[in-house]
Short mmCIF file of C-alpha atoms in Angstrom, two decimals:
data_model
loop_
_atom_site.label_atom_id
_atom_site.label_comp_id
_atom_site.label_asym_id
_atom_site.label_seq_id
_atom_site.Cartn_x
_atom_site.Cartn_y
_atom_site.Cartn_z
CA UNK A 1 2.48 35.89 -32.78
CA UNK A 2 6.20 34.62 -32.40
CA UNK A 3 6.86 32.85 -29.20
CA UNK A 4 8.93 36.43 -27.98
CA UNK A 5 5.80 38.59 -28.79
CA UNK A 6 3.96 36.33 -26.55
CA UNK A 7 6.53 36.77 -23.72
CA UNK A 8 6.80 40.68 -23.71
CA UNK A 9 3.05 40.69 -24.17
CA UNK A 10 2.61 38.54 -21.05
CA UNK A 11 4.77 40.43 -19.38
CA UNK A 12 3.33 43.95 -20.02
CA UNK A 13 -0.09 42.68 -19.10
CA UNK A 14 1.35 41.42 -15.61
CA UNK A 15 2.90 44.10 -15.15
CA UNK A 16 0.97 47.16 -16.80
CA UNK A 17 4.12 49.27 -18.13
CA UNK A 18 7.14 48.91 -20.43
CA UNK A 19 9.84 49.47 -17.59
CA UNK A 20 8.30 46.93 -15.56
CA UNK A 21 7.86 44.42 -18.24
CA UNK A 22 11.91 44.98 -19.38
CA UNK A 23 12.74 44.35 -15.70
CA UNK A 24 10.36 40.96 -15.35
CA UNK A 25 12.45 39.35 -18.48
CA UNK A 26 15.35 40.79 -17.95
CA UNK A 27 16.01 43.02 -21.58
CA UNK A 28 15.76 46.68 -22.18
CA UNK A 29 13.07 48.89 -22.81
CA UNK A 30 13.39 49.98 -25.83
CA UNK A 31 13.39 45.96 -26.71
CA UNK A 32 10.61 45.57 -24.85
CA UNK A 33 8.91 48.52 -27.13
CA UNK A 34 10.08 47.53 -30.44
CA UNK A 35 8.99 43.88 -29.60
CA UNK A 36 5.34 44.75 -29.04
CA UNK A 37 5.36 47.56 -32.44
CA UNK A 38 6.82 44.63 -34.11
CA UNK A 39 3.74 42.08 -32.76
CA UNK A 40 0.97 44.31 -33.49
CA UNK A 41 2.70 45.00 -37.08
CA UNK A 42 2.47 41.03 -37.35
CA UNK A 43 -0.94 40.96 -35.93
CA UNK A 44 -2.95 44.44 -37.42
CA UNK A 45 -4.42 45.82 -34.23
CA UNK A 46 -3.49 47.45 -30.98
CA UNK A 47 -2.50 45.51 -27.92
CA UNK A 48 -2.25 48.51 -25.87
CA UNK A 49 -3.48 52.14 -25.24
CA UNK A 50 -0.26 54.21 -24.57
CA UNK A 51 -0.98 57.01 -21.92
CA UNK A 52 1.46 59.20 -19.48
CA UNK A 53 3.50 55.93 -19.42
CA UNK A 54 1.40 53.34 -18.88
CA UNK A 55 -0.28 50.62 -21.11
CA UNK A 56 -3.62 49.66 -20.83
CA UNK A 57 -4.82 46.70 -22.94
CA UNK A 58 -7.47 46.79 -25.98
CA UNK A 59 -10.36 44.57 -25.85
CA UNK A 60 -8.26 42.19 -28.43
CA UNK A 61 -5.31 42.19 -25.80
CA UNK A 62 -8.04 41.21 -23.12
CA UNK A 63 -9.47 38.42 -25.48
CA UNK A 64 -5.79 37.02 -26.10
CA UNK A 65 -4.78 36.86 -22.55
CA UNK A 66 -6.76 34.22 -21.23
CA UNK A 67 -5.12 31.80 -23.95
CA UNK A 68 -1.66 33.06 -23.41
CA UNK A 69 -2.11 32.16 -19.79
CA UNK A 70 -3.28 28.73 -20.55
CA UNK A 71 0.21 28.69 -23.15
CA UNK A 72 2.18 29.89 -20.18
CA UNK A 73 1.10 26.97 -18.17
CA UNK A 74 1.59 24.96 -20.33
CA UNK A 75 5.36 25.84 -20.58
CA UNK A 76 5.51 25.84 -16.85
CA UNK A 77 5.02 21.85 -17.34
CA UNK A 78 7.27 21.24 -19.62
CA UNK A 79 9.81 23.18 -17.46
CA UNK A 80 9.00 20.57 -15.00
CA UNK A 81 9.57 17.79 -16.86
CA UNK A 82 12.81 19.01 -18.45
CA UNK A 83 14.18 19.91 -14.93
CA UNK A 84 13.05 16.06 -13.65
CA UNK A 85 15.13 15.19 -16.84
CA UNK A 86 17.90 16.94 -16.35
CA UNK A 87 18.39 15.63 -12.74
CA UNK A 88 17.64 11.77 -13.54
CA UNK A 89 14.41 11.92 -11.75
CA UNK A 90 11.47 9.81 -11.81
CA UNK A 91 8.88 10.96 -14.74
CA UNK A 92 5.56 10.12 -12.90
CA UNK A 93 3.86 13.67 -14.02
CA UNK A 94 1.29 15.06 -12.47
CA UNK A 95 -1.96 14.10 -10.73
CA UNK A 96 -4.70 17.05 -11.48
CA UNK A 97 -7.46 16.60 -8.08
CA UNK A 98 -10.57 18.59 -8.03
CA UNK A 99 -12.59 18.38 -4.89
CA UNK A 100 -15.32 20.30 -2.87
CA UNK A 101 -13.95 22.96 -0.25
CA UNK A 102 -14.77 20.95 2.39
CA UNK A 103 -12.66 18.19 1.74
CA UNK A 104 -9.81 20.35 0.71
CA UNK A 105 -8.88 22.05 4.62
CA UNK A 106 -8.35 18.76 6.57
CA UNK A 107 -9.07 15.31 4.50
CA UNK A 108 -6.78 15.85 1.36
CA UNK A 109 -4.07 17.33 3.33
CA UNK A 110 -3.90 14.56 5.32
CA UNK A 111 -4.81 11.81 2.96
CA UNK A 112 -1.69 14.11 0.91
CA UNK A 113 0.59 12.81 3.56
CA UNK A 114 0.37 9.14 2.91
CA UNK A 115 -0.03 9.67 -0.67
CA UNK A 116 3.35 11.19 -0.89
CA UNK A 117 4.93 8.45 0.92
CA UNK A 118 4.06 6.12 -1.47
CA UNK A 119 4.55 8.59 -5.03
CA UNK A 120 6.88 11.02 -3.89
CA UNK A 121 8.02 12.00 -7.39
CA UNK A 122 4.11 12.60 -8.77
CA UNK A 123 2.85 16.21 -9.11
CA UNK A 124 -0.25 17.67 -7.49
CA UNK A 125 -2.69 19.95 -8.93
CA UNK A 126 -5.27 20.78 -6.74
CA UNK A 127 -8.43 22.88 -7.19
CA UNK A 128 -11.59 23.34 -4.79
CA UNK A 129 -14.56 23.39 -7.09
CA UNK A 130 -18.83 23.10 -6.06
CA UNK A 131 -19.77 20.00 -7.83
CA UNK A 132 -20.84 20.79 -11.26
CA UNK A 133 -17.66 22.80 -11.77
CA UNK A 134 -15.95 19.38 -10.82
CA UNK A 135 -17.93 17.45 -13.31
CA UNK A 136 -17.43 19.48 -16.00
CA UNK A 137 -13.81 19.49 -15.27
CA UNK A 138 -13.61 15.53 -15.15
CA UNK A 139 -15.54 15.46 -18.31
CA UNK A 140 -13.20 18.11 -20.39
CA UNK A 141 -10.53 15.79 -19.05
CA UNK A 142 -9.21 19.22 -17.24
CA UNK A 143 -8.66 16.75 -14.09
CA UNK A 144 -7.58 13.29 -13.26
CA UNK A 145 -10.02 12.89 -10.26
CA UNK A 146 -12.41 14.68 -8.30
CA UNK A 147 -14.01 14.15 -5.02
CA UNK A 148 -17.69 15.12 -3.98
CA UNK A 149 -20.45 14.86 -1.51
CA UNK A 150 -23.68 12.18 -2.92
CA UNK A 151 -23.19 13.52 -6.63
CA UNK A 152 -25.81 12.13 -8.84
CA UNK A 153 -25.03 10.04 -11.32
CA UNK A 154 -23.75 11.42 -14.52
CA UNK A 155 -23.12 10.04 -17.89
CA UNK A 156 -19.40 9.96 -18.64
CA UNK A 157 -18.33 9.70 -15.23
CA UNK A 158 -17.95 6.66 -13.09
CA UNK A 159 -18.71 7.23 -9.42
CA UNK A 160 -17.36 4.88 -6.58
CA UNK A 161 -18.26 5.61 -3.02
CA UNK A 162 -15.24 6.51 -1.09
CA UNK A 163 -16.63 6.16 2.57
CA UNK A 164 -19.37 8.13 4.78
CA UNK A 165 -19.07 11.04 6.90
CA UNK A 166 -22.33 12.36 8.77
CA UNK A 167 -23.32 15.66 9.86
CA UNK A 168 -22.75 17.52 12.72
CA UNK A 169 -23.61 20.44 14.57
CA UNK A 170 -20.71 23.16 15.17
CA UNK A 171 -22.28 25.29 18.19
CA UNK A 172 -20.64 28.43 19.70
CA UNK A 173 -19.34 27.39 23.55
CA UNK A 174 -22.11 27.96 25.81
CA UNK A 175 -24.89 28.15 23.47
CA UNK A 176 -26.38 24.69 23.97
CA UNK A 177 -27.15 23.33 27.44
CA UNK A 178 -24.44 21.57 29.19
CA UNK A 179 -26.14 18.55 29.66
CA UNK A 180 -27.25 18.49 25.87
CA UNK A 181 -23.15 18.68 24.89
CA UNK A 182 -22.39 16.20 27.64
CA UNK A 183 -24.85 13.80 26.25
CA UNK A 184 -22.79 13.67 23.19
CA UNK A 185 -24.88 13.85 20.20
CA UNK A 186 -27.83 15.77 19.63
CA UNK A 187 -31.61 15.88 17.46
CA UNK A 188 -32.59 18.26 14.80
CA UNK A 189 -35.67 18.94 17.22
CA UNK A 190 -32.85 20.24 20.29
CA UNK A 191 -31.97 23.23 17.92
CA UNK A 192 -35.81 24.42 17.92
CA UNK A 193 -35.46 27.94 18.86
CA UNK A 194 -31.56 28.15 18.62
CA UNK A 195 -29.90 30.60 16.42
CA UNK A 196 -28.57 28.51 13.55
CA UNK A 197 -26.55 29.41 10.38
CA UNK A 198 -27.75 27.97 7.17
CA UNK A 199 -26.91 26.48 4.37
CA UNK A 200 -27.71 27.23 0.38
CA UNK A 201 -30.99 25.48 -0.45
CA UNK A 202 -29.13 24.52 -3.86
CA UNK A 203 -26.26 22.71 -1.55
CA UNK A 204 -26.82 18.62 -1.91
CA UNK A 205 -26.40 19.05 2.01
CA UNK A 206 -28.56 22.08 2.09
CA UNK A 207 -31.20 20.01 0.71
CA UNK A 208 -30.75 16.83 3.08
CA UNK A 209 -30.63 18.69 5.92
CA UNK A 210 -34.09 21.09 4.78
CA UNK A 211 -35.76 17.34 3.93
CA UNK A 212 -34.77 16.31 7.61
CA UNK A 213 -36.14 18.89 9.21
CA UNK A 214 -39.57 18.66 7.56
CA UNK A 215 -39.96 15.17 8.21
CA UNK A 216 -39.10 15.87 12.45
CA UNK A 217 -41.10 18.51 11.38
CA UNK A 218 -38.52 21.23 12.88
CA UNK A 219 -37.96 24.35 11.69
CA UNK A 220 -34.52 25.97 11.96
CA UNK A 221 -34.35 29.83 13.04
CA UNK A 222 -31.80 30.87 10.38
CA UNK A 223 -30.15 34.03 11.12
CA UNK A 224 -27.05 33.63 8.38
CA UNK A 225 -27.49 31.11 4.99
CA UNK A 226 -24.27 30.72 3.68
CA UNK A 227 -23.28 29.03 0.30
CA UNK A 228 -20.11 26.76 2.03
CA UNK A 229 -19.02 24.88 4.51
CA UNK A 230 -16.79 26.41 6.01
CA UNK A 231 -18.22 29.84 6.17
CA UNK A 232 -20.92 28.26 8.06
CA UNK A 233 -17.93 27.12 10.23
CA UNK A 234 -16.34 30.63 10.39
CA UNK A 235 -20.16 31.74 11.35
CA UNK A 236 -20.14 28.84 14.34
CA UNK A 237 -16.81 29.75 15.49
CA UNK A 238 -17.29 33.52 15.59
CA UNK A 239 -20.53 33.13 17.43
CA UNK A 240 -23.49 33.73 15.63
CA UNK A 241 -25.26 30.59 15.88
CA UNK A 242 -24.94 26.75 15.53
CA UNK A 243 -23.96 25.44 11.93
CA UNK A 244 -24.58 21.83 10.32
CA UNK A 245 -22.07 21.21 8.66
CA UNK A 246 -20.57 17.65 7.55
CA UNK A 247 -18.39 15.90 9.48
CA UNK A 248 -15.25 16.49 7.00
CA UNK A 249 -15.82 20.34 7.57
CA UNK A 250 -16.00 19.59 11.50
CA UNK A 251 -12.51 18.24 11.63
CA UNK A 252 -11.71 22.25 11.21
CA UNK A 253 -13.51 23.36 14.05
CA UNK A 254 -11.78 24.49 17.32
CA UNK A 255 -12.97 23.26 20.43
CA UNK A 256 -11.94 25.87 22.33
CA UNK A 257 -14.51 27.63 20.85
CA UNK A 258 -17.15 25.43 19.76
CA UNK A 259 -18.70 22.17 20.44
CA UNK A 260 -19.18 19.80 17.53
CA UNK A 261 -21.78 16.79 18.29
CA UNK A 262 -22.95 14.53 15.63
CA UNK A 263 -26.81 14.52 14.87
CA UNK A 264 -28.58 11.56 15.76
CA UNK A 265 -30.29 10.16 14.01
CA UNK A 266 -27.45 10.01 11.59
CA UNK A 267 -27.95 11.56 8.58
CA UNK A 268 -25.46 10.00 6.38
CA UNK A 269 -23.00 12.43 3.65
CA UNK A 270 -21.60 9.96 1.25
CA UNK A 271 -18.19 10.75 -0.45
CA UNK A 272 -17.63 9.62 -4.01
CA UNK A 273 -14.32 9.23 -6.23
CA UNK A 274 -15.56 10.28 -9.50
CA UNK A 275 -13.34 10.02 -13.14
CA UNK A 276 -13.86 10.37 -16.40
CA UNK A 277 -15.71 6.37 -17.67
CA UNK A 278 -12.89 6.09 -20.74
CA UNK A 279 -10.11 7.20 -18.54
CA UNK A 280 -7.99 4.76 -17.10
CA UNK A 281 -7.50 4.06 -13.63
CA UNK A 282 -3.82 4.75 -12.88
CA UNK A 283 -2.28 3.35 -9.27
CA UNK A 284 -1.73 6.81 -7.99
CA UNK A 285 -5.59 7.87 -8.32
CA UNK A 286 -6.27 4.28 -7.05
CA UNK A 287 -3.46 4.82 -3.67
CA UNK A 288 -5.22 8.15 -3.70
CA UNK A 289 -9.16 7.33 -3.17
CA UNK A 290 -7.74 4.45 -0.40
CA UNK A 291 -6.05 7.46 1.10
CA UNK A 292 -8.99 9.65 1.20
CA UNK A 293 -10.88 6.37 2.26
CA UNK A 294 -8.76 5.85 5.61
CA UNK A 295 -8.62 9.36 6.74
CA UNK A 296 -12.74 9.27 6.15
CA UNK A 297 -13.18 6.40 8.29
CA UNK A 298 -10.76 7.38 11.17
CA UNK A 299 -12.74 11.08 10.95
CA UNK A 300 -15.88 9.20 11.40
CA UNK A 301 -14.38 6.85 14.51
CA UNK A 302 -13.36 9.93 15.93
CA UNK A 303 -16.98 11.40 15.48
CA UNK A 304 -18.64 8.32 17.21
#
């Protein structure tokens, strides 16, 4: 496929019809027609099912697309860099950041801030991923950096602890007894009996918080398991029961509506920095784990 078959293909698949397609990149239809007859001459099989005007793609189409998006992408960055060019810009391209969802509402922003002080003209690509998606990413070399709560140690990656947040318990206003929210912190064994939203058994959290309770030999009355963070937070704040949650996630919360108290005895969430082992460390992803550091420990000072 030529470079303009591409194009009018993309465009007919965003836009499922010829007339809309034309419009998108700005030619004719009948261009737009002959252009796709001509690829699918080039190519020897239908792109699309023509019906009462509108195009629907064949299973090839639906097998090319992913690709062309990639190739689209692609061209999006070098539009980037041409523009940078063009205007006499600094060419500091772009840092690609995977992290957990939790760390993607309040830290990053924030640790974003300062970051952008210091590298104004570098790129950000950021994704929220659950932690194997954000290994395998760092591994295909599909990101730059990724951030994650007590990952284990995998081969290919380097790991360095960032700082430690803690968990806390989000609890719907009124649900816990004054004098247990004025008191500051709270035990797994003062949520005996308390409707409590939890989370994924599979979650690295999940699991610290299920190996907690065993030991203070507590058992949670779970009326919602959830798979992230801040669902459990959503849960908390609409009112169906108390969440544990990590501290990052707490920094969401709204105390209008909730009270957040840290669990005592701490239970500890370690955040790592995680990169590829061959990569090398650039100073942006090195300003950007001190970043992420600082916010950390001025969320956990706030905590107590």
């Amino acid at each position: 496929m030529r470079l303009r078959h591409i194009e009018v293909f993309n465009a007919v698949m965003l836009t499922g019809s010829v007339s809309a397609a034309a419009r998108l990149i700005n030619v004719t239809q009948p261009a737009v027609s002959r252009t796709l007859q001509h690829a699918e001459l080039q190519l020897g099989f239908a792109l699309f099912r023509r019906a009462r005007g509108r195009l629907t793609p064949t299973a090839e189409a639906q097998a090319l697309y992913p690709r062309i998006e990639r190739l689209f992408a692609q061209l999006d960055e070098v539009q980037r860099l041409a523009t940078q060019l063009r205007h006499g810009g600094e060419v500091a391209g772009e840092l690609r950041i995977v992290a957990v969802m939790a760390l993607t509402h309040e830290v990053l922003p924030r640790a974003l801030v300062a970051f952008r002080r210091r590298h104004p003209a570098v790129g950000l690509r950021i994704e929220a991923l659950h932690t194997p998606q954000i290994v395998s990413a760092l591994l295909l070399r599909e990101a730059d950096i990724g951030f994650a709560f007590s990952a284990l140690p995998q081969a290919g990656l380097v790991h360095d602890a960032v700082a430690e947040s803690r968990m806390v318990c989000v609890a719907p206003r009124g649900l816990l007894p004054p004098a247990l929210v004025r008191a500051g912190t709270l035990s797994l064994a003062d949520l005996a009996g308390v409707p409590a939203i939890a989370l994924d058994g599979r979650d690295p959290l999940g699991l610290g918080v299920a190996q907690a309770c065993r030991e203070a030999g507590v058992g949670l009355q779970a009326v919602v398991t959830v798979q992230t963070y801040h669902a459990a937070l959503a849960m908390a704040h609409h009112g169906l029961g108390a969440a544990l949650v990590d501290g990052c996630t707490a920094l969401s919360a709204d105390p209008a509506r909730v009270d957040c108290l840290p669990l005592a005895p701490l239970l500890p969430v370690p955040v790592r920095a995680l990169r590829a082992a061959d990569a090398a460390e650039s100073v942006p992803v090195r300003t950007l784990v001190a970043c992420v550091g600082q916010v950390l420990t001025a969320a956990q000072a706030d905590l107590g």
